[in-house]
Amino acid sequence: MSDLHTLSVAQLVDGLKNKKFSSAELTNHFLNRIEKLDSKVNSFITVDADNARAAAKAADQKRAASDNNTPPTLGIPMAHKDIFCTKGVLTTCGSKMLYNFVSPYDATIVNHIREAGFISLGKLNMDEFAMGSDNESSYYGAVHNPWDLDRVPGGSSGGSAAATAAGFIPVATGSDTGGSIRQPASFCGLTGIKPTYGRVSRFGMIAYASSLDQAGSFGRSAEDCAYLLQPMVGHDTRDATSIKHAVPDYVADMRQAVKDADSSKPFAGLKIGVAKEYFGKGLNSEVEAQVRAALKQYEALGATIVEVHITDPEITLATYYMLAPAEASSNLSRFDGVRFGYRCDDPKNLEDLYTRSRSEGFGPEVQRRILMGTYALSAGYFDAYYTKAQRVRRVILEDFEKAFQECDLIASPTAPTAAYKLGETLDPVSMYLGDVYTIAVNLAGLPAISMPAGFTQNGLPVGLQLIGNHWDDGKLLTTAHLYQQHTNHHTQLSDVAKMGV
Ligand code: GLN
């Protein structure tokens, strides 16, 4: 079968169960596509073909031996953002600093995803240390958007989004500190979920800004995302910020919701908040038109739209770009050229070793953030910048709390534009402005999902973001799933996904 890469995860589960194809065939199909087509996209940093083929063979044997009494996702390929530590396989975080780093352990989610039977095909390209919105800061080269190879896929999980949209893998992991799952999902015509802070373990996920970082999943549909998210969620004693909270069965709940819903008005009773702050200046008119049209579809399907107020995104942006670099400057101090990763040649003394290893190992965007963050944390500036930003962070959360008294979910564009041309935002501030609609969610620890909502006139995907209250991850998946039962934006294929091999 040459179209295996266009099947949904549910179809893959069914096909494996009913022996329409084996995991070995499936894995070979995807590896073949990566081998033939990824030179155009550059989505993988490491392809782990031998281990993947061995795991696929083992999965087929296990399925045959236990007569399908195995996890339903046994033998389904996926890949990890290169921010997750993988034992025995290179983990670079998109940086020269970790060009030779092989982790001695697996991230908790890597283990759990493997236990659910998924097979990792390798590690995906990303902005260096997850800092960026265009995947152009990777030491391993920029990633190209499979819908238009002259454009960026978004970032920082650009490789995860591009590989999924190109049909190199059905689903991928990502991380989201300020939008790094949702914005690339929007640029690449995918669904991507950033769960509630504390929902997914961060153990073994290289830290950028620890109070904001959260792992999540990418897929072509909400249901595909749910299949991969399921093994990721849950409490982990090795991550002090992971929270004990009941774990729902996302896919089962989504299917039940379809059965329970009035088929013509599935959103009857659902109140969606719309804030004019999220439709302000800087929003591209074609993106706005598609998002407003999607909201009309939600209304036609029974939802009520209510106006809510959230914090001015310009204030949120300033708060985020104070706090995230501050945390990053502290987290990245561990990369000193001594313990692991890149070390400069012939250091003259310890000071020279630190200075040159860090200046040569980190790219310009990472250095800029370390400088900004160190400045904000330095004596004399700490109160004026860091403490003040922390206070504003509290206000942002309170504004959301008030908004959620008026509505169940909040809708907005995921990003102010569709995917831009490679090289178009080399000026950092214009890149930061692209994060206006995604970062408040991280500052407030809320869950949010981006789903395909339509296309611009030149065929670029546009994303709609839905923000939920804490622990409403399942509600977001179910809402997106119901929407996807009635629309077909998410079933469109990118140019690269349409290419055969
Ligand atoms: N674009 C944002 C930044 O550069 C968010 C990145 C992320 O979510 N990892 O910080």
mmCIF file with all atom_site columns, C-alpha atoms in Angstrom, residues 20-205:
data_model
loop_
_atom_site.group_PDB
_atom_site.id
_atom_site.type_symbol
_atom_site.label_atom_id
_atom_site.label_alt_id
_atom_site.label_comp_id
_atom_site.label_asym_id
_atom_site.label_entity_id
_atom_site.label_seq_id
_atom_site.pdbx_PDB_ins_code
_atom_site.Cartn_x
_atom_site.Cartn_y
_atom_site.Cartn_z
_atom_site.occupancy
_atom_site.B_iso_or_equiv
_atom_site.pdbx_formal_charge
_atom_site.auth_seq_id
_atom_site.auth_comp_id
_atom_site.auth_asym_id
_atom_site.auth_atom_id
_atom_site.pdbx_PDB_model_num
ATOM 1   C CA . LYS A 1 20  ? -4.061 -5.460  6.555  1.00 0.00 ? 20  LYS A CA 1
ATOM 2   C CA . PHE A 1 21  ? -0.392 -4.569  6.980  1.00 0.00 ? 21  PHE A CA 1
ATOM 3   C CA . SER A 1 22  ? 2.354  -5.304  9.479  1.00 0.00 ? 22  SER A CA 1
ATOM 4   C CA . SER A 1 23  ? 4.310  -2.900  11.642 1.00 0.00 ? 23  SER A CA 1
ATOM 5   C CA . ALA A 1 24  ? 7.397  -3.816  9.601  1.00 0.00 ? 24  ALA A CA 1
ATOM 6   C CA . GLU A 1 25  ? 5.645  -2.697  6.378  1.00 0.00 ? 25  GLU A CA 1
ATOM 7   C CA . LEU A 1 26  ? 4.394  0.453   8.024  1.00 0.00 ? 26  LEU A CA 1
ATOM 8   C CA . THR A 1 27  ? 7.772  1.337   9.496  1.00 0.00 ? 27  THR A CA 1
ATOM 9   C CA . ASN A 1 28  ? 9.529  0.670   6.200  1.00 0.00 ? 28  ASN A CA 1
ATOM 10  C CA . HIS A 1 29  ? 7.020  2.828   4.360  1.00 0.00 ? 29  HIS A CA 1
ATOM 11  C CA . PHE A 1 30  ? 7.691  5.811   6.623  1.00 0.00 ? 30  PHE A CA 1
ATOM 12  C CA . LEU A 1 31  ? 11.465 5.263   6.704  1.00 0.00 ? 31  LEU A CA 1
ATOM 13  C CA . ASN A 1 32  ? 11.458 5.097   2.928  1.00 0.00 ? 32  ASN A CA 1
ATOM 14  C CA . ARG A 1 33  ? 9.622  8.403   2.690  1.00 0.00 ? 33  ARG A CA 1
ATOM 15  C CA . ILE A 1 34  ? 12.062 10.008  5.117  1.00 0.00 ? 34  ILE A CA 1
ATOM 16  C CA . GLU A 1 35  ? 15.008 8.681   3.134  1.00 0.00 ? 35  GLU A CA 1
ATOM 17  C CA . LYS A 1 36  ? 13.637 9.883   -0.231 1.00 0.00 ? 36  LYS A CA 1
ATOM 18  C CA . LEU A 1 37  ? 11.964 13.160  0.740  1.00 0.00 ? 37  LEU A CA 1
ATOM 19  C CA . ASP A 1 38  ? 13.430 14.604  3.930  1.00 0.00 ? 38  ASP A CA 1
ATOM 20  C CA . SER A 1 39  ? 16.270 16.246  1.995  1.00 0.00 ? 39  SER A CA 1
ATOM 21  C CA . LYS A 1 40  ? 13.582 18.768  0.932  1.00 0.00 ? 40  LYS A CA 1
ATOM 22  C CA . VAL A 1 41  ? 12.197 19.323  4.447  1.00 0.00 ? 41  VAL A CA 1
ATOM 23  C CA . ASN A 1 42  ? 15.134 18.706  6.843  1.00 0.00 ? 42  ASN A CA 1
ATOM 24  C CA . SER A 1 43  ? 12.787 17.632  9.603  1.00 0.00 ? 43  SER A CA 1
ATOM 25  C CA . PHE A 1 44  ? 14.954 14.903  11.158 1.00 0.00 ? 44  PHE A CA 1
ATOM 26  C CA . ILE A 1 45  ? 18.260 15.433  12.963 1.00 0.00 ? 45  ILE A CA 1
ATOM 27  C CA . THR A 1 46  ? 18.686 11.708  13.596 1.00 0.00 ? 46  THR A CA 1
ATOM 28  C CA . VAL A 1 47  ? 16.916 8.853   11.818 1.00 0.00 ? 47  VAL A CA 1
ATOM 29  C CA . ASP A 1 48  ? 17.051 5.756   14.010 1.00 0.00 ? 48  ASP A CA 1
ATOM 30  C CA . ALA A 1 49  ? 16.254 3.290   11.222 1.00 0.00 ? 49  ALA A CA 1
ATOM 31  C CA . ASP A 1 50  ? 17.920 0.131   12.544 1.00 0.00 ? 50  ASP A CA 1
ATOM 32  C CA . ASN A 1 51  ? 16.367 0.315   15.999 1.00 0.00 ? 51  ASN A CA 1
ATOM 33  C CA . ALA A 1 52  ? 12.995 1.191   14.473 1.00 0.00 ? 52  ALA A CA 1
ATOM 34  C CA . ARG A 1 53  ? 13.077 -1.815  12.114 1.00 0.00 ? 53  ARG A CA 1
ATOM 35  C CA . ALA A 1 54  ? 14.056 -4.119  14.989 1.00 0.00 ? 54  ALA A CA 1
ATOM 36  C CA . ALA A 1 55  ? 11.257 -2.721  17.167 1.00 0.00 ? 55  ALA A CA 1
ATOM 37  C CA . ALA A 1 56  ? 8.740  -3.167  14.336 1.00 0.00 ? 56  ALA A CA 1
ATOM 38  C CA . LYS A 1 57  ? 9.734  -6.794  13.873 1.00 0.00 ? 57  LYS A CA 1
ATOM 39  C CA . ALA A 1 58  ? 9.429  -7.375  17.626 1.00 0.00 ? 58  ALA A CA 1
ATOM 40  C CA . ALA A 1 59  ? 6.015  -5.675  17.639 1.00 0.00 ? 59  ALA A CA 1
ATOM 41  C CA . ASP A 1 60  ? 4.741  -7.940  14.858 1.00 0.00 ? 60  ASP A CA 1
ATOM 42  C CA . GLN A 1 61  ? 5.974  -11.028 16.708 1.00 0.00 ? 61  GLN A CA 1
ATOM 43  C CA . LYS A 1 62  ? 4.420  -9.873  19.967 1.00 0.00 ? 62  LYS A CA 1
ATOM 44  C CA . ARG A 1 63  ? 1.088  -9.185  18.284 1.00 0.00 ? 63  ARG A CA 1
ATOM 45  C CA . ALA A 1 64  ? 1.068  -12.598 16.625 1.00 0.00 ? 64  ALA A CA 1
ATOM 46  C CA . ALA A 1 65  ? 2.107  -14.394 19.831 1.00 0.00 ? 65  ALA A CA 1
ATOM 47  C CA . SER A 1 66  ? -0.465 -12.735 22.054 1.00 0.00 ? 66  SER A CA 1
ATOM 48  C CA . ASP A 1 67  ? -3.276 -12.849 19.529 1.00 0.00 ? 67  ASP A CA 1
ATOM 49  C CA . ASN A 1 68  ? -3.807 -9.070  19.474 1.00 0.00 ? 68  ASN A CA 1
ATOM 50  C CA . ASN A 1 69  ? -3.985 -8.927  23.257 1.00 0.00 ? 69  ASN A CA 1
ATOM 51  C CA . THR A 1 70  ? -1.510 -6.033  23.129 1.00 0.00 ? 70  THR A CA 1
ATOM 52  C CA . PRO A 1 71  ? -1.733 -2.233  23.397 1.00 0.00 ? 71  PRO A CA 1
ATOM 53  C CA . PRO A 1 72  ? -3.753 -1.018  20.359 1.00 0.00 ? 72  PRO A CA 1
ATOM 54  C CA . THR A 1 73  ? -0.954 1.335   19.291 1.00 0.00 ? 73  THR A CA 1
ATOM 55  C CA . LEU A 1 74  ? 1.667  -1.457  19.281 1.00 0.00 ? 74  LEU A CA 1
ATOM 56  C CA . GLY A 1 75  ? 3.817  -1.039  16.178 1.00 0.00 ? 75  GLY A CA 1
ATOM 57  C CA . ILE A 1 76  ? 2.773  2.491   15.163 1.00 0.00 ? 76  ILE A CA 1
ATOM 58  C CA . PRO A 1 77  ? 5.645  4.796   14.156 1.00 0.00 ? 77  PRO A CA 1
ATOM 59  C CA . MET A 1 78  ? 6.199  8.246   15.669 1.00 0.00 ? 78  MET A CA 1
ATOM 60  C CA . ALA A 1 79  ? 9.176  10.489  16.379 1.00 0.00 ? 79  ALA A CA 1
ATOM 61  C CA . HIS A 1 80  ? 10.387 12.750  19.186 1.00 0.00 ? 80  HIS A CA 1
ATOM 62  C CA . LYS A 1 81  ? 11.364 16.368  19.205 1.00 0.00 ? 81  LYS A CA 1
ATOM 63  C CA . ASP A 1 82  ? 15.122 16.404  19.827 1.00 0.00 ? 82  ASP A CA 1
ATOM 64  C CA . ILE A 1 83  ? 14.533 18.033  23.228 1.00 0.00 ? 83  ILE A CA 1
ATOM 65  C CA . PHE A 1 84  ? 13.624 14.677  24.822 1.00 0.00 ? 84  PHE A CA 1
ATOM 66  C CA . CYS A 1 85  ? 16.468 12.567  26.153 1.00 0.00 ? 85  CYS A CA 1
ATOM 67  C CA . THR A 1 86  ? 16.709 9.179   24.487 1.00 0.00 ? 86  THR A CA 1
ATOM 68  C CA . LYS A 1 87  ? 19.061 6.569   25.866 1.00 0.00 ? 87  LYS A CA 1
ATOM 69  C CA . GLY A 1 88  ? 21.654 5.545   23.303 1.00 0.00 ? 88  GLY A CA 1
ATOM 70  C CA . VAL A 1 89  ? 20.366 7.963   20.628 1.00 0.00 ? 89  VAL A CA 1
ATOM 71  C CA . LEU A 1 90  ? 21.775 11.462  20.053 1.00 0.00 ? 90  LEU A CA 1
ATOM 72  C CA . THR A 1 91  ? 19.870 14.317  21.780 1.00 0.00 ? 91  THR A CA 1
ATOM 73  C CA . THR A 1 92  ? 21.017 17.707  20.454 1.00 0.00 ? 92  THR A CA 1
ATOM 74  C CA . CYS A 1 93  ? 18.217 20.151  21.353 1.00 0.00 ? 93  CYS A CA 1
ATOM 75  C CA . GLY A 1 94  ? 19.004 21.731  17.970 1.00 0.00 ? 94  GLY A CA 1
ATOM 76  C CA . SER A 1 95  ? 22.337 23.013  19.312 1.00 0.00 ? 95  SER A CA 1
ATOM 77  C CA . LYS A 1 96  ? 26.014 22.667  18.553 1.00 0.00 ? 96  LYS A CA 1
ATOM 78  C CA . MET A 1 97  ? 26.396 22.636  22.347 1.00 0.00 ? 97  MET A CA 1
ATOM 79  C CA . LEU A 1 98  ? 24.956 19.099  22.390 1.00 0.00 ? 98  LEU A CA 1
ATOM 80  C CA . TYR A 1 99  ? 26.263 17.905  19.021 1.00 0.00 ? 99  TYR A CA 1
ATOM 81  C CA . ASN A 1 100 ? 27.695 14.744  20.644 1.00 0.00 ? 100 ASN A CA 1
ATOM 82  C CA . PHE A 1 101 ? 25.351 14.251  23.590 1.00 0.00 ? 101 PHE A CA 1
ATOM 83  C CA . VAL A 1 102 ? 23.993 10.747  24.071 1.00 0.00 ? 102 VAL A CA 1
ATOM 84  C CA . SER A 1 103 ? 21.807 10.630  27.135 1.00 0.00 ? 103 SER A CA 1
ATOM 85  C CA . PRO A 1 104 ? 22.343 7.826   29.652 1.00 0.00 ? 104 PRO A CA 1
ATOM 86  C CA . TYR A 1 105 ? 18.588 7.681   30.309 1.00 0.00 ? 105 TYR A CA 1
ATOM 87  C CA . ASP A 1 106 ? 15.217 8.102   28.596 1.00 0.00 ? 106 ASP A CA 1
ATOM 88  C CA . ALA A 1 107 ? 12.795 10.927  29.347 1.00 0.00 ? 107 ALA A CA 1
ATOM 89  C CA . THR A 1 108 ? 9.721  9.650   31.203 1.00 0.00 ? 108 THR A CA 1
ATOM 90  C CA . ILE A 1 109 ? 7.494  10.291  28.193 1.00 0.00 ? 109 ILE A CA 1
ATOM 91  C CA . VAL A 1 110 ? 9.901  8.447   25.892 1.00 0.00 ? 110 VAL A CA 1
ATOM 92  C CA . ASN A 1 111 ? 9.551  5.380   28.106 1.00 0.00 ? 111 ASN A CA 1
ATOM 93  C CA . HIS A 1 112 ? 5.793  5.638   28.363 1.00 0.00 ? 112 HIS A CA 1
ATOM 94  C CA . ILE A 1 113 ? 5.309  6.120   24.634 1.00 0.00 ? 113 ILE A CA 1
ATOM 95  C CA . ARG A 1 114 ? 7.463  3.074   23.961 1.00 0.00 ? 114 ARG A CA 1
ATOM 96  C CA . GLU A 1 115 ? 5.502  1.045   26.533 1.00 0.00 ? 115 GLU A CA 1
ATOM 97  C CA . ALA A 1 116 ? 2.322  1.955   24.642 1.00 0.00 ? 116 ALA A CA 1
ATOM 98  C CA . GLY A 1 117 ? 3.912  0.214   21.662 1.00 0.00 ? 117 GLY A CA 1
ATOM 99  C CA . PHE A 1 118 ? 4.833  3.225   19.523 1.00 0.00 ? 118 PHE A CA 1
ATOM 100 C CA . ILE A 1 119 ? 8.065  2.963   17.560 1.00 0.00 ? 119 ILE A CA 1
ATOM 101 C CA . SER A 1 120 ? 10.380 5.978   17.449 1.00 0.00 ? 120 SER A CA 1
ATOM 102 C CA . LEU A 1 121 ? 11.836 6.612   13.989 1.00 0.00 ? 121 LEU A CA 1
ATOM 103 C CA . GLY A 1 122 ? 14.256 9.215   15.346 1.00 0.00 ? 122 GLY A CA 1
ATOM 104 C CA . LYS A 1 123 ? 14.727 12.750  16.570 1.00 0.00 ? 123 LYS A CA 1
ATOM 105 C CA . LEU A 1 124 ? 13.225 15.846  15.074 1.00 0.00 ? 124 LEU A CA 1
ATOM 106 C CA . ASN A 1 125 ? 14.743 19.202  14.215 1.00 0.00 ? 125 ASN A CA 1
ATOM 107 C CA . MET A 1 126 ? 13.879 22.230  16.333 1.00 0.00 ? 126 MET A CA 1
ATOM 108 C CA . ASP A 1 127 ? 14.926 25.771  17.116 1.00 0.00 ? 127 ASP A CA 1
ATOM 109 C CA . GLU A 1 128 ? 18.055 25.764  19.250 1.00 0.00 ? 128 GLU A CA 1
ATOM 110 C CA . PHE A 1 129 ? 17.055 25.015  22.864 1.00 0.00 ? 129 PHE A CA 1
ATOM 111 C CA . ALA A 1 130 ? 13.419 25.585  21.786 1.00 0.00 ? 130 ALA A CA 1
ATOM 112 C CA . MET A 1 131 ? 13.964 29.328  21.427 1.00 0.00 ? 131 MET A CA 1
ATOM 113 C CA . GLY A 1 132 ? 12.241 30.557  18.319 1.00 0.00 ? 132 GLY A CA 1
ATOM 114 C CA . SER A 1 133 ? 9.112  30.515  16.220 1.00 0.00 ? 133 SER A CA 1
ATOM 115 C CA . ASP A 1 134 ? 10.443 29.629  12.782 1.00 0.00 ? 134 ASP A CA 1
ATOM 116 C CA . ASN A 1 135 ? 12.916 26.752  13.192 1.00 0.00 ? 135 ASN A CA 1
ATOM 117 C CA . GLU A 1 136 ? 15.646 28.838  11.610 1.00 0.00 ? 136 GLU A CA 1
ATOM 118 C CA . SER A 1 137 ? 17.885 28.907  14.696 1.00 0.00 ? 137 SER A CA 1
ATOM 119 C CA . SER A 1 138 ? 18.694 25.185  14.589 1.00 0.00 ? 138 SER A CA 1
ATOM 120 C CA . TYR A 1 139 ? 22.390 24.340  14.301 1.00 0.00 ? 139 TYR A CA 1
ATOM 121 C CA . TYR A 1 140 ? 21.229 21.529  11.985 1.00 0.00 ? 140 TYR A CA 1
ATOM 122 C CA . GLY A 1 141 ? 19.710 23.887  9.431  1.00 0.00 ? 141 GLY A CA 1
ATOM 123 C CA . ALA A 1 142 ? 16.295 25.429  8.884  1.00 0.00 ? 142 ALA A CA 1
ATOM 124 C CA . VAL A 1 143 ? 13.233 23.219  8.413  1.00 0.00 ? 143 VAL A CA 1
ATOM 125 C CA . HIS A 1 144 ? 11.050 23.750  5.316  1.00 0.00 ? 144 HIS A CA 1
ATOM 126 C CA . ASN A 1 145 ? 7.271  23.809  5.424  1.00 0.00 ? 145 ASN A CA 1
ATOM 127 C CA . PRO A 1 146 ? 5.793  20.833  3.487  1.00 0.00 ? 146 PRO A CA 1
ATOM 128 C CA . TRP A 1 147 ? 2.957  23.067  2.191  1.00 0.00 ? 147 TRP A CA 1
ATOM 129 C CA . ASP A 1 148 ? 5.448  25.472  0.602  1.00 0.00 ? 148 ASP A CA 1
ATOM 130 C CA . LEU A 1 149 ? 9.109  24.596  0.783  1.00 0.00 ? 149 LEU A CA 1
ATOM 131 C CA . ASP A 1 150 ? 10.150 28.271  0.667  1.00 0.00 ? 150 ASP A CA 1
ATOM 132 C CA . ARG A 1 151 ? 8.397  28.903  3.951  1.00 0.00 ? 151 ARG A CA 1
ATOM 133 C CA . VAL A 1 152 ? 9.110  28.155  7.602  1.00 0.00 ? 152 VAL A CA 1
ATOM 134 C CA . PRO A 1 153 ? 7.183  25.413  9.428  1.00 0.00 ? 153 PRO A CA 1
ATOM 135 C CA . GLY A 1 154 ? 6.944  27.526  12.600 1.00 0.00 ? 154 GLY A CA 1
ATOM 136 C CA . GLY A 1 155 ? 8.823  26.750  15.768 1.00 0.00 ? 155 GLY A CA 1
ATOM 137 C CA . SER A 1 156 ? 10.264 25.742  17.947 1.00 0.00 ? 156 SER A CA 1
ATOM 138 C CA . SER A 1 157 ? 8.856  22.241  17.262 1.00 0.00 ? 157 SER A CA 1
ATOM 139 C CA . GLY A 1 158 ? 9.213  22.848  13.513 1.00 0.00 ? 158 GLY A CA 1
ATOM 140 C CA . GLY A 1 159 ? 10.648 19.418  12.752 1.00 0.00 ? 159 GLY A CA 1
ATOM 141 C CA . SER A 1 160 ? 7.798  17.686  14.613 1.00 0.00 ? 160 SER A CA 1
ATOM 142 C CA . ALA A 1 161 ? 5.189  19.630  12.656 1.00 0.00 ? 161 ALA A CA 1
ATOM 143 C CA . ALA A 1 162 ? 6.915  19.393  9.275  1.00 0.00 ? 162 ALA A CA 1
ATOM 144 C CA . ALA A 1 163 ? 7.580  15.636  9.558  1.00 0.00 ? 163 ALA A CA 1
ATOM 145 C CA . THR A 1 164 ? 3.951  14.958  10.503 1.00 0.00 ? 164 THR A CA 1
ATOM 146 C CA . ALA A 1 165 ? 2.593  17.193  7.730  1.00 0.00 ? 165 ALA A CA 1
ATOM 147 C CA . ALA A 1 166 ? 4.972  15.643  5.197  1.00 0.00 ? 166 ALA A CA 1
ATOM 148 C CA . GLY A 1 167 ? 3.730  12.125  5.947  1.00 0.00 ? 167 GLY A CA 1
ATOM 149 C CA . PHE A 1 168 ? 7.044  10.976  7.448  1.00 0.00 ? 168 PHE A CA 1
ATOM 150 C CA . ILE A 1 169 ? 5.365  9.962   10.710 1.00 0.00 ? 169 ILE A CA 1
ATOM 151 C CA . PRO A 1 170 ? 1.708  9.850   11.774 1.00 0.00 ? 170 PRO A CA 1
ATOM 152 C CA . VAL A 1 171 ? 2.277  11.657  15.098 1.00 0.00 ? 171 VAL A CA 1
ATOM 153 C CA . ALA A 1 172 ? 5.081  13.428  16.953 1.00 0.00 ? 172 ALA A CA 1
ATOM 154 C CA . THR A 1 173 ? 5.950  14.784  20.356 1.00 0.00 ? 173 THR A CA 1
ATOM 155 C CA . GLY A 1 174 ? 6.696  18.454  20.888 1.00 0.00 ? 174 GLY A CA 1
ATOM 156 C CA . SER A 1 175 ? 7.218  20.925  23.683 1.00 0.00 ? 175 SER A CA 1
ATOM 157 C CA . ASP A 1 176 ? 5.499  24.250  24.214 1.00 0.00 ? 176 ASP A CA 1
ATOM 158 C CA . THR A 1 177 ? 6.934  27.034  26.371 1.00 0.00 ? 177 THR A CA 1
ATOM 159 C CA . GLY A 1 178 ? 5.218  29.898  24.585 1.00 0.00 ? 178 GLY A CA 1
ATOM 160 C CA . GLY A 1 179 ? 3.494  28.314  21.606 1.00 0.00 ? 179 GLY A CA 1
ATOM 161 C CA . SER A 1 180 ? 6.003  25.849  20.190 1.00 0.00 ? 180 SER A CA 1
ATOM 162 C CA . ILE A 1 181 ? 3.406  23.146  19.589 1.00 0.00 ? 181 ILE A CA 1
ATOM 163 C CA . ARG A 1 182 ? 0.429  25.299  18.614 1.00 0.00 ? 182 ARG A CA 1
ATOM 164 C CA . GLN A 1 183 ? 2.118  27.745  16.246 1.00 0.00 ? 183 GLN A CA 1
ATOM 165 C CA . PRO A 1 184 ? 3.897  25.105  14.104 1.00 0.00 ? 184 PRO A CA 1
ATOM 166 C CA . ALA A 1 185 ? 0.668  23.050  14.122 1.00 0.00 ? 185 ALA A CA 1
ATOM 167 C CA . SER A 1 186 ? -1.073 26.130  12.742 1.00 0.00 ? 186 SER A CA 1
ATOM 168 C CA . PHE A 1 187 ? 1.611  26.775  10.078 1.00 0.00 ? 187 PHE A CA 1
ATOM 169 C CA . CYS A 1 188 ? 1.636  23.116  8.964  1.00 0.00 ? 188 CYS A CA 1
ATOM 170 C CA . GLY A 1 189 ? -2.115 22.390  8.903  1.00 0.00 ? 189 GLY A CA 1
ATOM 171 C CA . LEU A 1 190 ? -2.036 20.069  11.928 1.00 0.00 ? 190 LEU A CA 1
ATOM 172 C CA . THR A 1 191 ? -3.702 19.694  15.275 1.00 0.00 ? 191 THR A CA 1
ATOM 173 C CA . GLY A 1 192 ? -1.404 20.209  18.270 1.00 0.00 ? 192 GLY A CA 1
ATOM 174 C CA . ILE A 1 193 ? -2.135 20.221  21.972 1.00 0.00 ? 193 ILE A CA 1
ATOM 175 C CA . LYS A 1 194 ? -0.263 21.877  24.830 1.00 0.00 ? 194 LYS A CA 1
ATOM 176 C CA . PRO A 1 195 ? -1.661 20.292  27.990 1.00 0.00 ? 195 PRO A CA 1
ATOM 177 C CA . THR A 1 196 ? -2.197 21.870  31.413 1.00 0.00 ? 196 THR A CA 1
ATOM 178 C CA . TYR A 1 197 ? 1.087  22.661  33.173 1.00 0.00 ? 197 TYR A CA 1
ATOM 179 C CA . GLY A 1 198 ? 1.895  19.654  35.371 1.00 0.00 ? 198 GLY A CA 1
ATOM 180 C CA . ARG A 1 199 ? -0.114 17.188  33.255 1.00 0.00 ? 199 ARG A CA 1
ATOM 181 C CA . VAL A 1 200 ? 2.924  15.685  31.477 1.00 0.00 ? 200 VAL A CA 1
ATOM 182 C CA . SER A 1 201 ? 6.260  14.882  33.103 1.00 0.00 ? 201 SER A CA 1
ATOM 183 C CA . ARG A 1 202 ? 9.165  17.117  32.157 1.00 0.00 ? 202 ARG A CA 1
ATOM 184 C CA . PHE A 1 203 ? 11.750 14.607  33.401 1.00 0.00 ? 203 PHE A CA 1
ATOM 185 C CA . GLY A 1 204 ? 14.279 14.168  30.629 1.00 0.00 ? 204 GLY A CA 1
ATOM 186 C CA . MET A 1 205 ? 12.946 17.101  28.600 1.00 0.00 ? 205 MET A CA 1
#
